[in-house]
Amino acid sequence: MELQNSGACVGELQARLAVNNAIRNGTRLKLTSRMTWSQARAMCGIAWAVDLAICQEACGLEGSRYCVRHQYYYSGCAGCHVCSGFYEP
Ligand SMILES: [Zn+2]
């Protein structure tokens, strides 16, 4: 489940259920997609987001590469999109 997609948030009850399920199952929860790099980096400063992972669009943690410099999961042969400059600031 994704808590926000294309600017629309799920209802509070659905969000609480998703968070509780993720905590109980020890799994990750997708917060949102379609963010700019600066928006994603700003989320890293949020106190409750202590275990936040930023992934390239349509890319998950498994099978992805990780850029230590940008703390960013990516895939593909072009390397980290932030390192290459191919991203939306
Ligand atoms: Zn990078």
JSON list of C-alpha atoms and ligand atoms in Angstrom, two decimals:
[
{"chain": "A", "resi": 1, "resn": "MET", "atom": "CA", "xyz": [0.00, 0.00, 0.00]},
{"chain": "A", "resi": 2, "resn": "GLU", "atom": "CA", "xyz": [1.10, 3.54, -0.71]},
{"chain": "A", "resi": 3, "resn": "LEU", "atom": "CA", "xyz": [-0.01, 6.29, 1.65]},
{"chain": "A", "resi": 4, "resn": "GLN", "atom": "CA", "xyz": [0.03, 8.99, -1.00]},
{"chain": "A", "resi": 5, "resn": "ASN", "atom": "CA", "xyz": [-0.08, 8.77, -4.77]},
{"chain": "A", "resi": 6, "resn": "SER", "atom": "CA", "xyz": [-0.37, 11.64, -7.25]},
{"chain": "A", "resi": 7, "resn": "GLY", "atom": "CA", "xyz": [-1.04, 14.06, -4.42]},
{"chain": "A", "resi": 8, "resn": "ALA", "atom": "CA", "xyz": [-4.05, 12.19, -3.01]},
{"chain": "A", "resi": 9, "resn": "CYS", "atom": "CA", "xyz": [-3.74, 10.70, 0.47]},
{"chain": "A", "resi": 10, "resn": "VAL", "atom": "CA", "xyz": [-5.55, 7.62, 1.66]},
{"chain": "A", "resi": 11, "resn": "GLY", "atom": "CA", "xyz": [-8.00, 8.08, 4.51]},
{"chain": "A", "resi": 12, "resn": "GLU", "atom": "CA", "xyz": [-6.78, 8.22, 8.11]},
{"chain": "A", "resi": 13, "resn": "LEU", "atom": "CA", "xyz": [-8.18, 4.80, 8.98]},
{"chain": "A", "resi": 14, "resn": "GLN", "atom": "CA", "xyz": [-6.48, 3.18, 5.97]},
{"chain": "A", "resi": 15, "resn": "ALA", "atom": "CA", "xyz": [-3.23, 4.94, 6.84]},
{"chain": "A", "resi": 16, "resn": "ARG", "atom": "CA", "xyz": [-3.36, 3.76, 10.47]},
{"chain": "A", "resi": 17, "resn": "LEU", "atom": "CA", "xyz": [-4.11, 0.20, 9.39]},
{"chain": "A", "resi": 18, "resn": "ALA", "atom": "CA", "xyz": [-1.22, 0.23, 6.93]},
{"chain": "A", "resi": 19, "resn": "VAL", "atom": "CA", "xyz": [1.21, 1.57, 9.54]},
{"chain": "A", "resi": 20, "resn": "ASN", "atom": "CA", "xyz": [0.06, -0.96, 12.14]},
{"chain": "A", "resi": 21, "resn": "ASN", "atom": "CA", "xyz": [0.38, -3.82, 9.67]},
{"chain": "A", "resi": 22, "resn": "ALA", "atom": "CA", "xyz": [3.87, -2.73, 8.65]},
{"chain": "A", "resi": 23, "resn": "ILE", "atom": "CA", "xyz": [4.99, -2.49, 12.30]},
{"chain": "A", "resi": 24, "resn": "ARG", "atom": "CA", "xyz": [3.43, -5.84, 13.22]},
{"chain": "A", "resi": 25, "resn": "ASN", "atom": "CA", "xyz": [4.90, -7.60, 10.18]},
{"chain": "A", "resi": 26, "resn": "GLY", "atom": "CA", "xyz": [8.27, -5.84, 10.31]},
{"chain": "A", "resi": 27, "resn": "THR", "atom": "CA", "xyz": [7.89, -4.66, 6.74]},
{"chain": "A", "resi": 28, "resn": "ARG", "atom": "CA", "xyz": [8.39, -1.35, 5.04]},
{"chain": "A", "resi": 29, "resn": "LEU", "atom": "CA", "xyz": [5.59, 0.95, 4.00]},
{"chain": "A", "resi": 30, "resn": "LYS", "atom": "CA", "xyz": [5.68, 3.00, 0.83]},
{"chain": "A", "resi": 31, "resn": "LEU", "atom": "CA", "xyz": [4.89, 6.58, 1.78]},
{"chain": "A", "resi": 32, "resn": "THR", "atom": "CA", "xyz": [4.67, 8.27, -1.59]},
{"chain": "A", "resi": 33, "resn": "SER", "atom": "CA", "xyz": [5.98, 8.42, -5.13]},
{"chain": "A", "resi": 34, "resn": "ARG", "atom": "CA", "xyz": [6.63, 11.03, -7.77]},
{"chain": "A", "resi": 35, "resn": "MET", "atom": "CA", "xyz": [8.71, 13.35, -5.63]},
{"chain": "A", "resi": 36, "resn": "THR", "atom": "CA", "xyz": [11.55, 15.60, -6.67]},
{"chain": "A", "resi": 37, "resn": "TRP", "atom": "CA", "xyz": [14.98, 14.94, -5.20]},
{"chain": "A", "resi": 38, "resn": "SER", "atom": "CA", "xyz": [14.76, 17.97, -2.90]},
{"chain": "A", "resi": 39, "resn": "GLN", "atom": "CA", "xyz": [11.34, 16.87, -1.62]},
{"chain": "A", "resi": 40, "resn": "ALA", "atom": "CA", "xyz": [12.65, 13.38, -0.89]},
{"chain": "A", "resi": 41, "resn": "ARG", "atom": "CA", "xyz": [15.74, 14.72, 0.88]},
{"chain": "A", "resi": 42, "resn": "ALA", "atom": "CA", "xyz": [13.58, 17.05, 2.98]},
{"chain": "A", "resi": 43, "resn": "MET", "atom": "CA", "xyz": [11.67, 14.02, 4.28]},
{"chain": "A", "resi": 44, "resn": "CYS", "atom": "CA", "xyz": [14.92, 12.65, 5.69]},
{"chain": "A", "resi": 45, "resn": "GLY", "atom": "CA", "xyz": [14.93, 15.50, 8.20]},
{"chain": "A", "resi": 46, "resn": "ILE", "atom": "CA", "xyz": [11.61, 14.47, 9.71]},
{"chain": "A", "resi": 47, "resn": "ALA", "atom": "CA", "xyz": [12.10, 13.10, 13.23]},
{"chain": "A", "resi": 48, "resn": "TRP", "atom": "CA", "xyz": [9.81, 10.07, 12.83]},
{"chain": "A", "resi": 49, "resn": "ALA", "atom": "CA", "xyz": [11.38, 9.08, 9.52]},
{"chain": "A", "resi": 50, "resn": "VAL", "atom": "CA", "xyz": [14.42, 7.45, 11.09]},
{"chain": "A", "resi": 51, "resn": "ASP", "atom": "CA", "xyz": [14.48, 4.47, 8.73]},
{"chain": "A", "resi": 52, "resn": "LEU", "atom": "CA", "xyz": [13.55, 6.14, 5.48]},
{"chain": "A", "resi": 53, "resn": "ALA", "atom": "CA", "xyz": [14.76, 4.77, 2.16]},
{"chain": "A", "resi": 54, "resn": "ILE", "atom": "CA", "xyz": [14.70, 6.83, -1.03]},
{"chain": "A", "resi": 55, "resn": "CYS", "atom": "CA", "xyz": [14.34, 4.80, -4.21]},
{"chain": "A", "resi": 56, "resn": "GLN", "atom": "CA", "xyz": [14.33, 5.62, -7.89]},
{"chain": "A", "resi": 57, "resn": "GLU", "atom": "CA", "xyz": [10.83, 5.62, -9.36]},
{"chain": "A", "resi": 58, "resn": "ALA", "atom": "CA", "xyz": [9.60, 2.05, -10.01]},
{"chain": "A", "resi": 59, "resn": "CYS", "atom": "CA", "xyz": [12.57, 0.69, -8.06]},
{"chain": "A", "resi": 60, "resn": "GLY", "atom": "CA", "xyz": [12.49, -1.17, -4.76]},
{"chain": "A", "resi": 61, "resn": "LEU", "atom": "CA", "xyz": [15.13, -2.08, -2.23]},
{"chain": "A", "resi": 62, "resn": "GLU", "atom": "CA", "xyz": [15.63, -5.66, -3.37]},
{"chain": "A", "resi": 63, "resn": "GLY", "atom": "CA", "xyz": [17.85, -6.07, -6.39]},
{"chain": "A", "resi": 64, "resn": "SER", "atom": "CA", "xyz": [18.74, -2.39, -6.43]},
{"chain": "A", "resi": 65, "resn": "ARG", "atom": "CA", "xyz": [22.12, -0.72, -6.18]},
{"chain": "A", "resi": 66, "resn": "TYR", "atom": "CA", "xyz": [22.86, 1.81, -3.46]},
{"chain": "A", "resi": 67, "resn": "CYS", "atom": "CA", "xyz": [24.70, 5.11, -3.77]},
{"chain": "A", "resi": 68, "resn": "VAL", "atom": "CA", "xyz": [26.41, 5.75, -0.44]},
{"chain": "A", "resi": 69, "resn": "ARG", "atom": "CA", "xyz": [27.08, 9.38, -1.34]},
{"chain": "A", "resi": 70, "resn": "HIS", "atom": "CA", "xyz": [23.38, 10.16, -1.89]},
{"chain": "A", "resi": 71, "resn": "GLN", "atom": "CA", "xyz": [21.83, 7.40, 0.24]},
{"chain": "A", "resi": 72, "resn": "TYR", "atom": "CA", "xyz": [19.72, 6.45, -2.75]},
{"chain": "A", "resi": 73, "resn": "TYR", "atom": "CA", "xyz": [18.56, 3.13, -4.22]},
{"chain": "A", "resi": 74, "resn": "TYR", "atom": "CA", "xyz": [18.60, 2.95, -7.99]},
{"chain": "A", "resi": 75, "resn": "SER", "atom": "CA", "xyz": [18.64, 0.46, -10.83]},
{"chain": "A", "resi": 76, "resn": "GLY", "atom": "CA", "xyz": [19.72, 0.42, -14.44]},
{"chain": "A", "resi": 77, "resn": "CYS", "atom": "CA", "xyz": [23.02, 0.71, -16.22]},
{"chain": "A", "resi": 78, "resn": "ALA", "atom": "CA", "xyz": [23.29, 4.52, -16.01]},
{"chain": "A", "resi": 79, "resn": "GLY", "atom": "CA", "xyz": [24.30, 4.49, -12.33]},
{"chain": "A", "resi": 80, "resn": "CYS", "atom": "CA", "xyz": [23.00, 6.82, -9.66]},
{"chain": "A", "resi": 81, "resn": "HIS", "atom": "CA", "xyz": [20.81, 9.44, -11.28]},
{"chain": "A", "resi": 82, "resn": "VAL", "atom": "CA", "xyz": [21.83, 12.06, -8.75]},
{"chain": "A", "resi": 83, "resn": "CYS", "atom": "CA", "xyz": [25.54, 11.49, -9.37]},
{"chain": "A", "resi": 84, "resn": "SER", "atom": "CA", "xyz": [24.97, 11.72, -13.13]},
{"chain": "A", "resi": 85, "resn": "GLY", "atom": "CA", "xyz": [22.79, 14.84, -12.82]},
{"chain": "A", "resi": 86, "resn": "PHE", "atom": "CA", "xyz": [19.82, 13.14, -14.45]},
{"chain": "A", "resi": 87, "resn": "TYR", "atom": "CA", "xyz": [17.16, 13.99, -11.91]},
{"chain": "A", "resi": 88, "resn": "GLU", "atom": "CA", "xyz": [14.56, 16.63, -11.06]},
{"chain": "A", "resi": 89, "resn": "PRO", "atom": "CA", "xyz": [16.03, 18.90, -8.39]},
{"chain": "B", "resi": 1, "resn": "ZN", "atom": "ZN", "xyz": [24.82, 9.18, -6.17]}
]
